[in-house]
Coordinates of N, CA and C in Angstrom, one line a residue:
M1 N 50.1 -19.2 -28.5 CA 48.7 -19.5 -28.1 C 47.9 -18.3 -28.0
A2 N 46.7 -18.3 -28.5 CA 45.8 -17.1 -28.5 C 44.4 -17.6 -28.3
M3 N 43.5 -16.7 -27.9 CA 42.1 -17.0 -27.9 C 41.3 -15.9 -28.6
W4 N 40.4 -16.2 -29.4 CA 39.6 -15.2 -30.1 C 38.1 -15.5 -29.9
E5 N 37.4 -14.6 -29.3 CA 36.0 -14.9 -29.1 C 35.3 -14.5 -30.4
Q6 N 34.5 -15.4 -30.9 CA 33.9 -15.3 -32.2 C 32.6 -16.1 -32.3
G7 N 31.8 -15.9 -33.3 CA 30.7 -16.7 -33.5 C 31.0 -17.9 -34.5
T8 N 29.9 -18.6 -34.8 CA 30.1 -19.8 -35.7 C 30.4 -19.5 -37.1
W9 N 30.1 -18.2 -37.5 CA 30.2 -17.9 -38.9 C 31.5 -18.0 -39.5
D10 N 32.6 -17.9 -38.8 CA 34.0 -18.0 -39.3 C 34.5 -19.4 -39.4
I11 N 33.9 -20.3 -38.7 CA 34.5 -21.7 -38.7 C 34.8 -22.2 -40.1
P12 N 34.0 -22.1 -41.1 CA 34.3 -22.7 -42.4 C 35.3 -21.8 -43.2
L13 N 35.4 -20.6 -42.8 CA 36.2 -19.7 -43.6 C 37.7 -19.6 -43.2
I14 N 38.0 -19.9 -42.0 CA 39.3 -19.8 -41.5 C 40.3 -20.7 -42.2
P15 N 40.0 -22.0 -42.5 CA 40.9 -22.8 -43.2 C 41.3 -22.3 -44.5
G16 N 40.4 -21.7 -45.2 CA 40.7 -21.1 -46.5 C 41.5 -19.8 -46.4
Q17 N 41.2 -19.0 -45.4 CA 41.8 -17.7 -45.3 C 43.2 -17.8 -44.6
A18 N 43.4 -18.8 -43.8 CA 44.7 -19.0 -43.1 C 45.0 -20.5 -43.0
P19 N 45.4 -21.1 -44.2 CA 45.5 -22.6 -44.2 C 46.6 -23.1 -43.3
D20 N 47.5 -22.3 -42.8 CA 48.6 -22.8 -41.9 C 48.2 -22.7 -40.4
L21 N 47.1 -22.0 -40.2 CA 46.7 -21.8 -38.8 C 46.1 -23.0 -38.2
K22 N 46.6 -23.5 -37.1 CA 46.0 -24.6 -36.4 C 45.1 -24.0 -35.3
F23 N 43.8 -24.4 -35.4 CA 42.9 -23.8 -34.4 C 41.9 -24.8 -34.0
G24 N 41.2 -24.5 -33.0 CA 40.1 -25.4 -32.5 C 38.9 -24.5 -32.1
V25 N 37.8 -25.2 -31.8 CA 36.6 -24.5 -31.4 C 36.1 -25.1 -30.1
F26 N 35.7 -24.2 -29.2 CA 35.1 -24.6 -27.9 C 34.1 -23.7 -27.5
L27 N 33.2 -24.1 -26.5 CA 32.3 -23.2 -25.9 C 32.8 -22.6 -24.7
W28 N 32.5 -21.3 -24.4 CA 32.8 -20.8 -23.1 C 32.2 -21.6 -22.0
P29 N 32.9 -21.7 -20.9 CA 32.3 -22.4 -19.8 C 31.0 -21.8 -19.4
K30 N 30.0 -22.7 -19.1 CA 28.7 -22.2 -18.8 C 28.7 -21.6 -17.4
Q31 N 28.1 -20.4 -17.2 CA 28.0 -19.8 -15.9 C 26.5 -19.5 -15.7
A32 N 26.2 -19.5 -14.4 CA 24.8 -19.3 -14.0 C 24.2 -18.0 -14.5
N33 N 25.1 -17.0 -14.7 CA 24.6 -15.6 -15.0 C 24.7 -15.3 -16.5
Q34 N 25.0 -16.3 -17.4 CA 25.0 -16.0 -18.8 C 24.5 -17.2 -19.6
G35 N 23.9 -16.9 -20.7 CA 23.3 -18.0 -21.5 C 24.0 -18.2 -22.8
H36 N 25.3 -18.3 -22.8 CA 26.1 -18.5 -24.0 C 25.7 -19.8 -24.7
V37 N 25.1 -19.8 -25.8 CA 24.9 -21.0 -26.6 C 25.1 -20.7 -28.1
P38 N 25.6 -21.7 -28.8 CA 25.8 -21.5 -30.2 C 24.4 -21.5 -30.9
L39 N 24.2 -20.6 -31.7 CA 22.9 -20.5 -32.4 C 23.0 -20.5 -33.9
A40 N 22.0 -21.0 -34.5 CA 21.9 -21.0 -36.0 C 21.3 -19.7 -36.5
G41 N 21.3 -19.6 -37.8 CA 20.6 -18.4 -38.3 C 19.1 -18.6 -38.2
S42 N 18.3 -17.6 -38.5 CA 16.9 -17.7 -38.5 C 16.3 -16.7 -39.5
S43 N 15.1 -16.9 -39.9 CA 14.4 -16.0 -40.9 C 13.1 -15.5 -40.3
A44 N 12.7 -14.4 -40.8 CA 11.4 -13.9 -40.4 C 10.8 -13.1 -41.5
M45 N 9.5 -13.0 -41.6 CA 8.8 -12.2 -42.6 C 7.9 -11.3 -41.9
S46 N 7.9 -10.0 -42.3 CA 7.1 -9.0 -41.7 C 5.7 -9.1 -42.1
K47 N 4.8 -8.7 -41.2 CA 3.4 -8.6 -41.5 C 3.1 -7.6 -42.7
A48 N 4.0 -6.6 -42.8 CA 3.9 -5.6 -43.8 C 4.5 -5.9 -45.1
A49 N 4.9 -7.2 -45.3 CA 5.5 -7.6 -46.6 C 4.6 -7.2 -47.8
K50 N 5.1 -6.6 -48.8 CA 4.3 -6.2 -49.9 C 3.9 -7.3 -50.8
E51 N 4.8 -8.3 -50.9 CA 4.6 -9.5 -51.7 C 4.8 -10.7 -50.8
P52 N 3.8 -11.0 -49.9 CA 4.1 -12.1 -49.0 C 4.3 -13.5 -49.6
D53 N 3.6 -13.8 -50.7 CA 3.8 -15.1 -51.4 C 5.2 -15.2 -52.0
A54 N 5.6 -14.1 -52.6 CA 7.0 -14.1 -53.2 C 8.0 -14.2 -52.0
A55 N 7.8 -13.5 -51.0 CA 8.7 -13.5 -49.8 C 8.7 -14.9 -49.2
W56 N 7.6 -15.5 -49.1 CA 7.5 -16.9 -48.6 C 8.2 -17.9 -49.5
E57 N 8.1 -17.8 -50.8 CA 8.8 -18.7 -51.7 C 10.3 -18.5 -51.5
F58 N 10.8 -17.3 -51.3 CA 12.2 -17.1 -51.1 C 12.6 -17.7 -49.8
M59 N 11.8 -17.5 -48.7 CA 12.1 -18.1 -47.4 C 12.2 -19.6 -47.5
K60 N 11.3 -20.2 -48.2 CA 11.3 -21.7 -48.3 C 12.6 -22.1 -49.0
W61 N 13.0 -21.4 -50.1 CA 14.2 -21.8 -50.8 C 15.4 -21.5 -49.9
W62 N 15.4 -20.3 -49.2 CA 16.5 -20.0 -48.4 C 16.8 -21.0 -47.2
N63 N 15.7 -21.6 -46.8 CA 15.8 -22.5 -45.6 C 16.0 -24.0 -46.1
T64 N 16.2 -24.2 -47.3 CA 16.5 -25.6 -47.7 C 17.8 -26.0 -47.2
P65 N 18.1 -27.3 -46.9 CA 19.4 -27.6 -46.4 C 20.5 -27.2 -47.3
E66 N 20.3 -27.3 -48.6 CA 21.4 -26.9 -49.6 C 21.7 -25.4 -49.5
S67 N 20.7 -24.6 -49.4 CA 20.9 -23.2 -49.3 C 21.6 -22.8 -48.0
Q68 N 21.1 -23.4 -46.9 CA 21.7 -23.1 -45.6 C 23.2 -23.5 -45.5
V69 N 23.5 -24.7 -45.9 CA 24.9 -25.2 -45.9 C 25.7 -24.4 -46.9
G70 N 25.2 -24.1 -48.1 CA 26.0 -23.4 -49.1 C 26.3 -22.0 -48.6
W71 N 25.4 -21.3 -48.0 CA 25.6 -19.9 -47.5 C 26.6 -20.0 -46.4
Y72 N 26.5 -20.9 -45.5 CA 27.4 -21.0 -44.4 C 28.8 -21.3 -44.8
L73 N 28.9 -22.4 -45.6 CA 30.2 -22.9 -45.9 C 31.0 -22.0 -46.9
N74 N 30.2 -21.3 -47.8 CA 30.9 -20.5 -48.8 C 30.9 -19.0 -48.5
A75 N 30.1 -18.5 -47.7 CA 30.0 -17.0 -47.4 C 30.2 -16.7 -46.0
G76 N 30.2 -17.7 -45.1 CA 30.4 -17.4 -43.7 C 29.2 -16.7 -43.0
G77 N 28.0 -17.1 -43.4 CA 26.9 -16.6 -42.7 C 26.7 -17.3 -41.4
N78 N 25.5 -17.1 -40.8 CA 25.2 -17.8 -39.6 C 25.2 -19.3 -39.8
A79 N 25.4 -20.1 -38.8 CA 25.4 -21.5 -38.9 C 24.0 -21.9 -39.4
P80 N 23.9 -23.1 -40.2 CA 22.6 -23.5 -40.8 C 21.5 -23.6 -39.7
S81 N 20.3 -23.3 -40.1 CA 19.2 -23.4 -39.2 C 18.5 -24.7 -39.3
R82 N 18.9 -25.5 -40.3 CA 18.3 -26.9 -40.5 C 19.1 -27.9 -39.7
K83 N 18.4 -28.5 -38.7 CA 19.1 -29.5 -37.8 C 19.7 -30.6 -38.7
S84 N 19.1 -31.0 -39.8 CA 19.6 -32.1 -40.6 C 21.0 -31.8 -41.2
A85 N 21.3 -30.5 -41.3 CA 22.6 -30.2 -41.9 C 23.8 -30.6 -41.0
Y86 N 23.5 -30.7 -39.7 CA 24.6 -31.1 -38.8 C 24.8 -32.6 -38.7
G87 N 23.9 -33.4 -39.3 CA 24.0 -34.8 -39.2 C 24.7 -35.5 -40.4
Q88 N 25.2 -34.6 -41.3 CA 25.7 -35.2 -42.6 C 26.9 -34.3 -43.0
P89 N 27.8 -34.8 -43.8 CA 28.9 -34.0 -44.3 C 28.4 -32.9 -45.1
P90 N 29.1 -31.8 -45.1 CA 30.5 -31.5 -44.7 C 30.6 -31.1 -43.3
I91 N 29.5 -31.1 -42.5 CA 29.6 -30.6 -41.1 C 29.9 -31.8 -40.2
S92 N 29.1 -32.9 -40.3 CA 29.3 -34.0 -39.4 C 30.6 -34.7 -39.4
D93 N 31.3 -34.6 -40.5 CA 32.6 -35.2 -40.6 C 33.8 -34.3 -40.3
N94 N 33.5 -33.1 -39.9 CA 34.6 -32.1 -39.7 C 34.8 -32.0 -38.2
P95 N 36.1 -32.4 -37.7 CA 36.3 -32.4 -36.3 C 36.2 -31.1 -35.6
I96 N 36.3 -30.0 -36.3 CA 36.2 -28.7 -35.7 C 34.7 -28.5 -35.1
W97 N 33.7 -29.1 -35.8 CA 32.4 -29.0 -35.3 C 32.0 -29.8 -34.1
K98 N 32.8 -30.8 -33.8 CA 32.5 -31.8 -32.8 C 32.1 -31.1 -31.4
P99 N 32.8 -30.1 -30.9 CA 32.4 -29.5 -29.7 C 31.1 -28.8 -29.7
L100 N 30.6 -28.4 -30.9 CA 29.4 -27.6 -31.0 C 28.2 -28.4 -31.4
L101 N 28.4 -29.6 -32.0 CA 27.2 -30.3 -32.6 C 26.1 -30.6 -31.6
N102 N 26.5 -31.1 -30.4 CA 25.4 -31.4 -29.4 C 24.7 -30.2 -28.9
A103 N 25.5 -29.1 -28.7 CA 24.9 -27.9 -28.2 C 23.9 -27.3 -29.2
I104 N 24.3 -27.3 -30.5 CA 23.5 -26.7 -31.5 C 22.2 -27.5 -31.8
T105 N 22.4 -28.9 -31.8 CA 21.3 -29.7 -32.2 C 20.3 -30.1 -31.1
T106 N 20.6 -30.0 -29.9 CA 19.7 -30.4 -28.8 C 18.6 -29.4 -28.6
G107 N 18.8 -28.1 -28.8 CA 17.8 -27.1 -28.7 C 17.4 -26.8 -27.3
G108 N 17.9 -27.4 -26.3 CA 17.5 -27.1 -24.9 C 18.0 -25.9 -24.3
G109 N 19.1 -25.3 -24.9 CA 19.7 -24.1 -24.3 C 19.4 -22.8 -25.0
N110 N 18.6 -22.8 -26.1 CA 18.5 -21.6 -26.8 C 17.8 -20.5 -26.0
P111 N 18.4 -19.3 -26.0 CA 17.8 -18.2 -25.2 C 16.4 -17.9 -25.9
R112 N 15.5 -17.4 -25.1 CA 14.2 -16.9 -25.6 C 14.0 -15.5 -25.2
P113 N 13.2 -14.8 -26.0 CA 13.0 -13.4 -25.6 C 12.3 -13.3 -24.2
M114 N 12.6 -12.2 -23.5 CA 12.0 -12.1 -22.1 C 10.5 -11.6 -22.3
F115 N 9.7 -12.6 -22.5 CA 8.3 -12.3 -22.9 C 7.5 -13.4 -22.3
D116 N 6.5 -13.0 -21.5 CA 5.7 -14.0 -20.8 C 5.1 -15.1 -21.6
R117 N 5.4 -16.3 -21.3 CA 4.9 -17.5 -22.1 C 5.3 -17.5 -23.5
Y118 N 6.5 -17.0 -23.9 CA 6.9 -16.9 -25.2 C 6.9 -18.3 -26.0
T119 N 7.4 -19.3 -25.3 CA 7.5 -20.6 -26.0 C 6.0 -21.1 -26.4
E120 N 5.1 -20.9 -25.4 CA 3.7 -21.3 -25.7 C 3.2 -20.5 -26.9
L121 N 3.4 -19.2 -26.9 CA 3.0 -18.4 -28.0 C 3.6 -18.9 -29.3
A122 N 4.9 -19.0 -29.4 CA 5.5 -19.4 -30.6 C 5.1 -20.8 -31.1
E123 N 5.0 -21.8 -30.2 CA 4.7 -23.1 -30.6 C 3.2 -23.4 -30.8
T124 N 2.3 -22.8 -30.1 CA 0.9 -23.1 -30.2 C 0.1 -22.1 -31.0
A125 N 0.6 -20.8 -31.0 CA -0.2 -19.8 -31.7 C 0.3 -19.5 -33.1
I126 N 1.6 -19.3 -33.2 CA 2.2 -18.8 -34.5 C 2.6 -20.0 -35.4
T127 N 3.3 -20.9 -34.9 CA 3.9 -22.0 -35.7 C 2.9 -22.8 -36.5
P128 N 1.8 -23.2 -36.0 CA 0.8 -24.0 -36.8 C 0.4 -23.4 -38.1
A129 N 0.1 -22.1 -38.1 CA -0.3 -21.4 -39.3 C 0.9 -21.5 -40.4
W130 N 2.1 -21.2 -39.9 CA 3.2 -21.2 -40.8 C 3.6 -22.6 -41.3
M131 N 3.3 -23.6 -40.5 CA 3.6 -25.0 -41.0 C 2.6 -25.3 -42.2
K132 N 1.4 -24.8 -42.1 CA 0.5 -25.0 -43.2 C 1.0 -24.4 -44.5
A133 N 1.5 -23.2 -44.4 CA 2.1 -22.5 -45.6 C 3.3 -23.3 -46.0
F134 N 4.2 -23.7 -45.1 CA 5.4 -24.4 -45.5 C 5.1 -25.7 -46.3
R135 N 4.0 -26.4 -45.8 CA 3.5 -27.6 -46.5 C 2.8 -27.3 -47.8
G136 N 2.5 -26.1 -48.1 CA 1.8 -25.7 -49.3 C 0.3 -25.8 -49.2
E137 N -0.2 -25.9 -48.0 CA -1.7 -26.1 -47.8 C -2.4 -24.8 -47.9
V138 N -1.8 -23.7 -47.6 CA -2.4 -22.4 -47.7 C -1.4 -21.4 -48.2
P139 N -1.8 -20.3 -48.8 CA -0.9 -19.2 -49.3 C -0.3 -18.5 -48.1
A140 N 0.9 -17.9 -48.3 CA 1.6 -17.2 -47.3 C 0.8 -16.2 -46.6
K141 N 0.0 -15.4 -47.4 CA -0.8 -14.3 -46.9 C -1.8 -14.9 -45.9
E142 N -2.4 -16.0 -46.2 CA -3.4 -16.6 -45.3 C -2.7 -17.1 -44.0
A143 N -1.5 -17.6 -44.1 CA -0.8 -18.1 -42.9 C -0.4 -16.9 -42.1
L144 N 0.0 -15.8 -42.7 CA 0.4 -14.6 -42.0 C -0.8 -14.0 -41.3
D145 N -2.0 -13.9 -41.9 CA -3.2 -13.4 -41.3 C -3.6 -14.3 -40.1
E146 N -3.5 -15.7 -40.3 CA -3.9 -16.6 -39.3 C -3.0 -16.5 -38.1
S147 N -1.7 -16.4 -38.3 CA -0.8 -16.3 -37.2 C -0.9 -15.0 -36.5
T148 N -1.2 -14.0 -37.2 CA -1.5 -12.7 -36.6 C -2.7 -12.7 -35.6
R149 N -3.8 -13.3 -36.1 CA -5.0 -13.4 -35.3 C -4.7 -14.3 -34.1
A150 N -4.0 -15.4 -34.3 CA -3.7 -16.3 -33.2 C -2.8 -15.6 -32.1
A151 N -1.8 -14.9 -32.6 CA -0.9 -14.3 -31.7 C -1.6 -13.2 -30.9
T152 N -2.4 -12.4 -31.6 CA -3.1 -11.3 -31.0 C -4.1 -11.8 -29.9
A153 N -4.8 -12.9 -30.2 CA -5.7 -13.5 -29.3 C -4.9 -14.1 -28.1
F154 N -3.8 -14.7 -28.3 CA -3.0 -15.2 -27.2 C -2.5 -14.1 -26.3
W155 N -2.0 -13.1 -26.9 CA -1.4 -11.9 -26.2 C -2.5 -11.3 -25.3
Q156 N -3.7 -11.1 -25.9 CA -4.8 -10.5 -25.2 C -5.3 -11.4 -24.1
G157 N -5.2 -12.7 -24.3 CA -5.7 -13.7 -23.4 C -4.8 -13.7 -22.1
I158 N -3.6 -13.3 -22.2 CA -2.7 -13.2 -21.0 C -2.6 -11.8 -20.5
G159 N -3.5 -10.9 -21.0 CA -3.5 -9.6 -20.4 C -2.6 -8.6 -21.1
G160 N -2.1 -9.0 -22.3 CA -1.2 -8.1 -23.0 C -1.9 -7.1 -23.9
N161 N -1.2 -6.1 -24.3 CA -1.8 -5.1 -25.1 C -1.6 -5.5 -26.6
A162 N -2.6 -5.8 -27.3 CA -2.5 -6.3 -28.7 C -1.8 -5.4 -29.6
T163 N -1.9 -4.1 -29.4 CA -1.2 -3.1 -30.3 C 0.3 -3.2 -30.1
K164 N 0.8 -3.7 -29.0 CA 2.3 -3.8 -28.8 C 2.7 -5.3 -29.1
A165 N 1.8 -6.2 -29.3 CA 2.2 -7.6 -29.5 C 2.8 -7.9 -30.9
L166 N 2.3 -7.2 -31.9 CA 2.8 -7.5 -33.3 C 3.3 -6.3 -34.0

């Protein structure tokens, strides 16, 4: 018997690398002083991107369920960032994922940066502009500019220094 502390990225690779290894997956017991939660991958685009429209097209492709699951299952990247990927095979029907599915998909335990009113900033200032770009309503550059203005105004509104905000 052994225990190996690891992330989710190796779960799909171990059966192919060590087919005779019998293993299981579990979460460390939750303690008041630590925020261990299984997390999915994430993507970000810099304000300084030289080709924001091209970068945005790549990010849209990269975050499709097919790309996320393909990367994870075939290359051992971070767990998919699309919640829908966990509700269907090849993840939903794999017993190894059972201990993690609820923790990954509920979203209630994800750690946040130590930043005053971060969730409010992310959900009300930045996300709406990017959702417009995701739906194809505005170009990526316009969404980037709009989210920058909104984040700067939010940060200044709570007494933050705008030059350090972005």
